[in-house]
mmCIF file of C-alpha atoms in Angstrom:
data_model
loop_
_atom_site.group_PDB
_atom_site.id
_atom_site.type_symbol
_atom_site.label_atom_id
_atom_site.label_comp_id
_atom_site.label_asym_id
_atom_site.label_seq_id
_atom_site.Cartn_x
_atom_site.Cartn_y
_atom_site.Cartn_z
ATOM 1 C CA UNK A 37 -7.428 249.475 15.526
ATOM 2 C CA UNK A 38 -3.594 249.745 16.226
ATOM 3 C CA UNK A 39 -1.490 248.807 19.244
ATOM 4 C CA UNK A 40 -0.025 251.751 21.063
ATOM 5 C CA UNK A 41 1.640 250.210 24.319
ATOM 6 C CA UNK A 42 2.111 247.088 25.433
ATOM 7 C CA UNK A 43 3.375 245.250 28.440
ATOM 8 C CA UNK A 44 3.124 241.972 30.522
ATOM 9 C CA UNK A 45 -0.228 242.485 31.379
ATOM 10 C CA UNK A 46 -1.986 244.864 29.068
ATOM 11 C CA UNK A 47 -2.158 246.100 25.406
ATOM 12 C CA UNK A 48 -3.834 249.199 24.294
ATOM 13 C CA UNK A 49 -5.399 249.763 21.091
ATOM 14 C CA UNK A 50 -6.068 252.980 19.472
ATOM 15 C CA UNK A 51 -9.860 252.600 18.140
ATOM 16 C CA UNK A 52 -10.951 255.569 16.661
ATOM 17 C CA UNK A 53 -11.288 258.410 19.204
ATOM 18 C CA UNK A 54 -11.283 255.787 21.924
ATOM 19 C CA UNK A 55 -8.659 253.689 23.727
ATOM 20 C CA UNK A 56 -9.159 249.933 24.602
ATOM 21 C CA UNK A 57 -6.805 248.509 27.097
ATOM 22 C CA UNK A 58 -6.846 244.925 27.476
ATOM 23 C CA UNK A 59 -6.047 243.674 31.086
ATOM 24 C CA UNK A 60 -4.850 240.167 31.569
ATOM 25 C CA UNK A 61 -6.428 238.912 34.701
ATOM 26 C CA UNK A 62 -4.646 235.190 34.358
ATOM 27 C CA UNK A 63 -5.989 232.168 32.882
ATOM 28 C CA UNK A 64 -7.544 228.584 34.128
ATOM 29 C CA UNK A 65 -7.013 225.506 33.210
ATOM 30 C CA UNK A 66 -10.221 223.116 32.515
ATOM 31 C CA UNK A 67 -10.711 219.591 31.595
ATOM 32 C CA UNK A 68 -11.893 219.191 27.774
ATOM 33 C CA UNK A 69 -15.086 216.978 28.995
ATOM 34 C CA UNK A 70 -16.317 220.630 29.929
ATOM 35 C CA UNK A 71 -16.781 220.658 26.052
ATOM 36 C CA UNK A 72 -20.282 219.285 24.973
ATOM 37 C CA UNK A 73 -21.877 218.264 21.459
ATOM 38 C CA UNK A 74 -25.118 218.703 20.093
ATOM 39 C CA UNK A 75 -26.559 216.142 22.317
ATOM 40 C CA UNK A 76 -25.095 217.193 25.327
ATOM 41 C CA UNK A 77 -22.510 214.749 25.861
ATOM 42 C CA UNK A 78 -18.497 215.503 26.435
ATOM 43 C CA UNK A 79 -17.099 216.352 22.984
ATOM 44 C CA UNK A 80 -15.051 213.373 21.550
ATOM 45 C CA UNK A 81 -11.092 213.455 20.510
ATOM 46 C CA UNK A 82 -10.220 217.214 19.960
ATOM 47 C CA UNK A 83 -8.448 218.539 16.699
ATOM 48 C CA UNK A 84 -4.421 219.083 16.920
ATOM 49 C CA UNK A 85 -5.183 222.672 16.678
ATOM 50 C CA UNK A 86 -6.616 222.856 20.220
ATOM 51 C CA UNK A 87 -3.765 222.910 22.459
ATOM 52 C CA UNK A 88 -3.959 220.947 25.771
ATOM 53 C CA UNK A 89 -1.327 221.738 28.568
ATOM 54 C CA UNK A 90 -1.135 219.222 30.977
ATOM 55 C CA UNK A 91 -4.084 217.418 29.242
ATOM 56 C CA UNK A 92 -6.162 220.693 30.184
ATOM 57 C CA UNK A 93 -7.586 223.683 28.277
ATOM 58 C CA UNK A 94 -6.252 226.988 29.096
ATOM 59 C CA UNK A 95 -8.645 229.729 29.032
ATOM 60 C CA UNK A 96 -7.311 232.951 29.234
ATOM 61 C CA UNK A 97 -9.307 235.545 31.605
ATOM 62 C CA UNK A 98 -9.393 239.376 30.067
ATOM 63 C CA UNK A 99 -11.009 242.203 31.055
ATOM 64 C CA UNK A 100 -10.884 245.337 29.239
ATOM 65 C CA UNK A 101 -11.241 249.078 29.897
ATOM 66 C CA UNK A 102 -12.149 251.577 27.061
ATOM 67 C CA UNK A 103 -12.064 255.536 27.663
ATOM 68 C CA UNK A 104 -12.602 258.598 25.824
ATOM 69 C CA UNK A 105 -9.939 260.677 27.714
ATOM 70 C CA UNK A 106 -12.819 261.706 30.371
ATOM 71 C CA UNK A 107 -15.058 258.778 30.731
ATOM 72 C CA UNK A 108 -13.924 254.834 31.194
ATOM 73 C CA UNK A 109 -16.180 251.932 31.108
ATOM 74 C CA UNK A 110 -14.116 248.691 32.672
ATOM 75 C CA UNK A 111 -15.769 245.654 30.972
ATOM 76 C CA UNK A 112 -15.248 242.555 33.612
ATOM 77 C CA UNK A 113 -13.049 242.858 36.590
ATOM 78 C CA UNK A 114 -11.496 239.382 36.658
ATOM 79 C CA UNK A 115 -11.562 237.230 39.658
ATOM 80 C CA UNK A 116 -9.462 238.870 42.460
ATOM 81 C CA UNK A 117 -8.761 235.883 45.045
ATOM 82 C CA UNK A 118 -12.286 234.520 44.715
ATOM 83 C CA UNK A 119 -11.515 231.711 42.124
ATOM 84 C CA UNK A 120 -8.187 230.608 44.650
ATOM 85 C CA UNK A 121 -6.026 229.999 41.957
ATOM 86 C CA UNK A 122 -2.640 231.328 41.898
ATOM 87 C CA UNK A 123 -2.654 232.228 37.950
ATOM 88 C CA UNK A 124 -5.853 234.439 38.605
ATOM 89 C CA UNK A 125 -6.411 238.126 40.266
ATOM 90 C CA UNK A 126 -3.823 239.874 37.768
ATOM 91 C CA UNK A 127 -6.033 242.568 36.883
ATOM 92 C CA UNK A 128 -4.721 245.063 39.770
ATOM 93 C CA UNK A 129 -1.080 244.519 38.364
ATOM 94 C CA UNK A 130 -2.507 245.162 34.608
ATOM 95 C CA UNK A 131 -4.004 248.592 35.507
ATOM 96 C CA UNK A 132 -0.920 249.480 37.424
ATOM 97 C CA UNK A 133 1.273 248.321 34.410
ATOM 98 C CA UNK A 134 -1.050 250.455 31.850
ATOM 99 C CA UNK A 135 -0.983 253.519 34.108
ATOM 100 C CA UNK A 136 -4.406 253.136 35.157
ATOM 101 C CA UNK A 137 -5.486 254.669 38.714
ATOM 102 C CA UNK A 138 -8.106 252.328 39.930
ATOM 103 C CA UNK A 139 -9.938 255.015 42.001
ATOM 104 C CA UNK A 140 -10.680 257.159 38.820
ATOM 105 C CA UNK A 141 -13.235 253.868 37.380
ATOM 106 C CA UNK A 142 -16.851 254.990 38.182
ATOM 107 C CA UNK A 143 -18.259 252.325 35.860
ATOM 108 C CA UNK A 144 -18.043 248.718 35.605
ATOM 109 C CA UNK A 145 -19.785 246.517 33.007
ATOM 110 C CA UNK A 146 -20.230 242.887 33.923
ATOM 111 C CA UNK A 147 -20.997 240.453 30.996
ATOM 112 C CA UNK A 148 -22.275 238.053 33.759
ATOM 113 C CA UNK A 149 -22.256 236.659 37.189
ATOM 114 C CA UNK A 150 -19.362 234.534 37.105
ATOM 115 C CA UNK A 151 -16.543 234.797 39.877
ATOM 116 C CA UNK A 152 -13.788 235.407 37.183
ATOM 117 C CA UNK A 153 -16.018 238.382 35.723
ATOM 118 C CA UNK A 154 -17.556 240.053 38.798
ATOM 119 C CA UNK A 155 -14.940 238.720 41.508
ATOM 120 C CA UNK A 156 -12.387 241.389 41.096
ATOM 121 C CA UNK A 157 -14.860 244.028 42.190
ATOM 122 C CA UNK A 158 -13.980 242.961 45.725
ATOM 123 C CA UNK A 159 -9.726 243.472 46.792
ATOM 124 C CA UNK A 160 -8.099 240.730 48.001
ATOM 125 C CA UNK A 161 -8.031 242.311 51.346
ATOM 126 C CA UNK A 162 -12.112 242.584 51.277
ATOM 127 C CA UNK A 163 -11.983 246.624 50.124
ATOM 128 C CA UNK A 164 -13.616 247.778 47.267
ATOM 129 C CA UNK A 165 -11.372 247.435 44.399
ATOM 130 C CA UNK A 166 -12.644 250.694 42.881
ATOM 131 C CA UNK A 167 -13.312 253.337 45.334
ATOM 132 C CA UNK A 168 -14.875 255.524 42.839
ATOM 133 C CA UNK A 169 -17.306 253.386 41.502
ATOM 134 C CA UNK A 170 -20.647 254.781 40.759
ATOM 135 C CA UNK A 171 -22.387 252.001 38.804
ATOM 136 C CA UNK A 172 -21.947 248.407 37.954
ATOM 137 C CA UNK A 173 -24.495 247.380 35.054
ATOM 138 C CA UNK A 174 -24.990 243.819 34.540
ATOM 139 C CA UNK A 175 -27.843 241.615 33.164
ATOM 140 C CA UNK A 176 -30.950 241.475 35.368
ATOM 141 C CA UNK A 177 -31.340 237.916 35.928
ATOM 142 C CA UNK A 178 -28.032 237.577 37.018
ATOM 143 C CA UNK A 179 -28.206 240.857 39.303
ATOM 144 C CA UNK A 180 -28.476 238.465 42.418
ATOM 145 C CA UNK A 181 -25.164 237.671 42.582
ATOM 146 C CA UNK A 182 -24.477 240.863 44.560
ATOM 147 C CA UNK A 183 -24.719 239.111 48.050
ATOM 148 C CA UNK A 184 -21.822 237.945 50.568
ATOM 149 C CA UNK A 185 -18.578 239.079 49.688
ATOM 150 C CA UNK A 186 -20.256 241.394 46.425
ATOM 151 C CA UNK A 187 -22.576 242.882 49.058
ATOM 152 C CA UNK A 188 -20.892 246.461 49.436
ATOM 153 C CA UNK A 189 -21.489 247.307 45.619
ATOM 154 C CA UNK A 190 -25.141 246.263 45.533
ATOM 155 C CA UNK A 191 -26.328 249.919 45.931
ATOM 156 C CA UNK A 192 -24.444 250.665 42.719
ATOM 157 C CA UNK A 193 -25.896 247.709 40.661
ATOM 158 C CA UNK A 194 -27.665 248.983 37.384
ATOM 159 C CA UNK A 195 -30.017 245.867 36.110
ATOM 160 C CA UNK A 196 -30.059 245.423 32.397
ATOM 161 C CA UNK A 197 -32.862 244.144 30.872
ATOM 162 C CA UNK A 198 -33.327 245.257 27.504
ATOM 163 C CA UNK A 199 -30.853 247.353 24.921
ATOM 164 C CA UNK A 200 -29.572 250.056 27.174
ATOM 165 C CA UNK A 201 -27.151 252.978 26.638
ATOM 166 C CA UNK A 202 -24.459 253.276 28.744
ATOM 167 C CA UNK A 203 -22.850 256.717 27.310
ATOM 168 C CA UNK A 204 -22.886 258.299 23.972
ATOM 169 C CA UNK A 205 -20.389 255.471 22.474
ATOM 170 C CA UNK A 206 -21.306 252.208 24.760
ATOM 171 C CA UNK A 207 -24.561 250.136 24.623
ATOM 172 C CA UNK A 208 -25.550 247.136 26.782
ATOM 173 C CA UNK A 209 -26.909 244.046 24.865
ATOM 174 C CA UNK A 210 -28.808 241.222 26.643
ATOM 175 C CA UNK A 211 -27.394 237.746 25.306
ATOM 176 C CA UNK A 212 -28.975 235.141 27.465
ATOM 177 C CA UNK A 213 -28.028 231.662 27.297
ATOM 178 C CA UNK A 214 -24.538 230.916 29.190
ATOM 179 C CA UNK A 215 -26.256 232.501 31.978
ATOM 180 C CA UNK A 216 -29.816 234.157 32.072
ATOM 181 C CA UNK A 217 -28.366 237.817 32.746
ATOM 182 C CA UNK A 218 -25.299 237.546 30.177
ATOM 183 C CA UNK A 219 -24.901 240.766 28.248
ATOM 184 C CA UNK A 220 -22.359 241.612 25.711
ATOM 185 C CA UNK A 221 -21.268 245.504 25.293
ATOM 186 C CA UNK A 222 -21.176 247.129 21.987
ATOM 187 C CA UNK A 223 -18.570 250.565 21.618
ATOM 188 C CA UNK A 224 -18.927 252.528 18.511
ATOM 189 C CA UNK A 225 -15.265 254.618 17.452
ATOM 190 C CA UNK A 226 -15.873 257.882 16.375
ATOM 191 C CA UNK A 227 -14.777 256.705 12.647
ATOM 192 C CA UNK A 228 -17.903 254.543 12.925
ATOM 193 C CA UNK A 229 -16.184 250.920 13.617
ATOM 194 C CA UNK A 230 -17.708 248.714 16.295
ATOM 195 C CA UNK A 231 -16.230 246.940 18.928
ATOM 196 C CA UNK A 232 -17.970 243.846 20.787
ATOM 197 C CA UNK A 233 -17.179 242.885 24.013
ATOM 198 C CA UNK A 234 -18.090 239.648 24.994
ATOM 199 C CA UNK A 235 -17.810 237.418 28.428
ATOM 200 C CA UNK A 236 -18.546 233.297 27.543
ATOM 201 C CA UNK A 237 -19.732 233.906 24.110
ATOM 202 C CA UNK A 238 -17.043 231.729 23.255
ATOM 203 C CA UNK A 239 -14.726 229.712 25.747
ATOM 204 C CA UNK A 240 -12.083 227.860 23.582
ATOM 205 C CA UNK A 241 -11.310 230.142 20.438
ATOM 206 C CA UNK A 242 -9.207 227.207 18.681
ATOM 207 C CA UNK A 243 -12.263 225.523 18.719
ATOM 208 C CA UNK A 244 -15.780 227.113 18.906
ATOM 209 C CA UNK A 245 -15.176 229.592 15.760
ATOM 210 C CA UNK A 246 -14.604 226.653 13.517
ATOM 211 C CA UNK A 247 -17.293 224.584 15.102
ATOM 212 C CA UNK A 248 -19.437 227.340 16.708
ATOM 213 C CA UNK A 249 -22.041 224.785 18.018
ATOM 214 C CA UNK A 250 -19.989 223.201 20.068
ATOM 215 C CA UNK A 251 -21.041 224.425 23.733
ATOM 216 C CA UNK A 252 -20.102 224.677 27.357
ATOM 217 C CA UNK A 253 -20.868 222.581 30.008
ATOM 218 C CA UNK A 254 -21.691 225.270 32.191
ATOM 219 C CA UNK A 255 -24.144 227.175 29.755
ATOM 220 C CA UNK A 256 -27.312 227.576 31.639
ATOM 221 C CA UNK A 257 -29.521 226.894 28.488
ATOM 222 C CA UNK A 258 -27.685 225.606 25.481
ATOM 223 C CA UNK A 259 -29.428 226.151 22.844
ATOM 224 C CA UNK A 260 -29.926 229.829 23.491
ATOM 225 C CA UNK A 261 -25.934 230.099 24.087
ATOM 226 C CA UNK A 262 -25.661 228.481 20.758
ATOM 227 C CA UNK A 263 -28.142 231.027 19.350
ATOM 228 C CA UNK A 264 -26.571 234.084 20.615
ATOM 229 C CA UNK A 265 -23.203 233.103 19.581
ATOM 230 C CA UNK A 266 -24.240 232.460 15.823
ATOM 231 C CA UNK A 267 -25.947 235.978 15.743
ATOM 232 C CA UNK A 268 -22.724 237.718 17.260
ATOM 233 C CA UNK A 269 -20.521 235.826 15.156
ATOM 234 C CA UNK A 270 -22.603 236.793 11.949
ATOM 235 C CA UNK A 271 -22.281 240.387 13.023
ATOM 236 C CA UNK A 272 -18.959 240.356 13.365
ATOM 237 C CA UNK A 273 -18.326 239.331 9.579
ATOM 238 C CA UNK A 274 -19.532 242.717 8.770
ATOM 239 C CA UNK A 275 -16.669 245.577 7.850
ATOM 240 C CA UNK A 276 -15.390 247.347 10.644
ATOM 241 C CA UNK A 277 -16.211 244.952 13.354
ATOM 242 C CA UNK A 278 -14.078 243.765 15.778
ATOM 243 C CA UNK A 279 -14.293 241.494 19.142
ATOM 244 C CA UNK A 280 -13.113 241.485 22.431
ATOM 245 C CA UNK A 281 -13.323 238.166 24.207
ATOM 246 C CA UNK A 282 -13.044 237.354 27.802
ATOM 247 C CA UNK A 283 -11.410 233.808 27.260
ATOM 248 C CA UNK A 284 -9.792 234.492 23.639
ATOM 249 C CA UNK A 285 -6.198 234.619 24.116
ATOM 250 C CA UNK A 286 -4.809 237.406 25.759
ATOM 251 C CA UNK A 287 -5.064 240.429 24.645
ATOM 252 C CA UNK A 288 -8.010 238.984 23.131
ATOM 253 C CA UNK A 289 -8.948 241.479 20.701
ATOM 254 C CA UNK A 290 -9.571 240.259 17.106
ATOM 255 C CA UNK A 291 -11.020 240.206 13.408
ATOM 256 C CA UNK A 292 -13.676 237.529 12.228
ATOM 257 C CA UNK A 293 -14.079 236.310 9.207
ATOM 258 C CA UNK A 294 -16.443 233.287 7.639
ATOM 259 C CA UNK A 295 -14.307 229.935 7.126
ATOM 260 C CA UNK A 296 -16.077 226.889 5.882
ATOM 261 C CA UNK A 297 -18.920 226.050 7.818
ATOM 262 C CA UNK A 298 -17.695 228.322 10.788
ATOM 263 C CA UNK A 299 -15.372 231.093 11.293
ATOM 264 C CA UNK A 300 -11.785 232.285 11.566
ATOM 265 C CA UNK A 301 -10.348 234.409 14.040
ATOM 266 C CA UNK A 302 -7.427 237.001 13.354
ATOM 267 C CA UNK A 303 -5.644 238.392 16.507
ATOM 268 C CA UNK A 304 -4.704 242.055 16.244
ATOM 269 C CA UNK A 305 -1.701 241.626 18.324
ATOM 270 C CA UNK A 306 0.083 238.326 19.419
ATOM 271 C CA UNK A 307 -1.192 236.363 22.553
ATOM 272 C CA UNK A 308 0.846 237.338 25.869
ATOM 273 C CA UNK A 309 2.361 234.198 27.084
#
């Protein structure tokens, strides 16, 4: 995997026969009390390696576009204006910067129901953000989110309840825990390498790779979320495996290696400030 273009809000990688573009939707600041230990209590003092700008955890919010030149798959859609934070909703600028026509996108694969991943299906003016949209893939247990503001795309929802092929290079894999319908998407390059695109498997990369049993306050089922994280991290240590994470530091694509009792993360491109 190698970088072939980049800008303020996007980075595009060559991935075998595919192109993977990281799209920066922005960032969220969250209190450190969102992190939870094994008994559910807020975590104590954090390691110095965890930055706390303004006393908060800063979570990047990324989406990813994968294309073979003919078919494209957008994994997550950012927040649009649904989060009501001025630091969010940049995905449309990122797509423009990367030279991607929004109307050309037919398939959006949502990792889970939370607004920073699904809200961007609707633009701030209330119109559909992707006029050519044909299918929205989402975990069946999260599909009830398509009401109210998101109702206009409900007729194109494809619920995922088991391993499901999206096309001949992308597969949806249910990984419940953070939400009941949390899904990761596995993409295979023409050279045999594998990219796992996940949503909220990890929120704080400077902490949860080294200490993967640390949970997040909003994990619906924390034991299940820990199990899903452990399973995916172990898979990612295999040769030719890469991860693209919604809350990894933008552009958020990396290798994972074992390190002590946890794992280490090696980004393929330096974080965008």
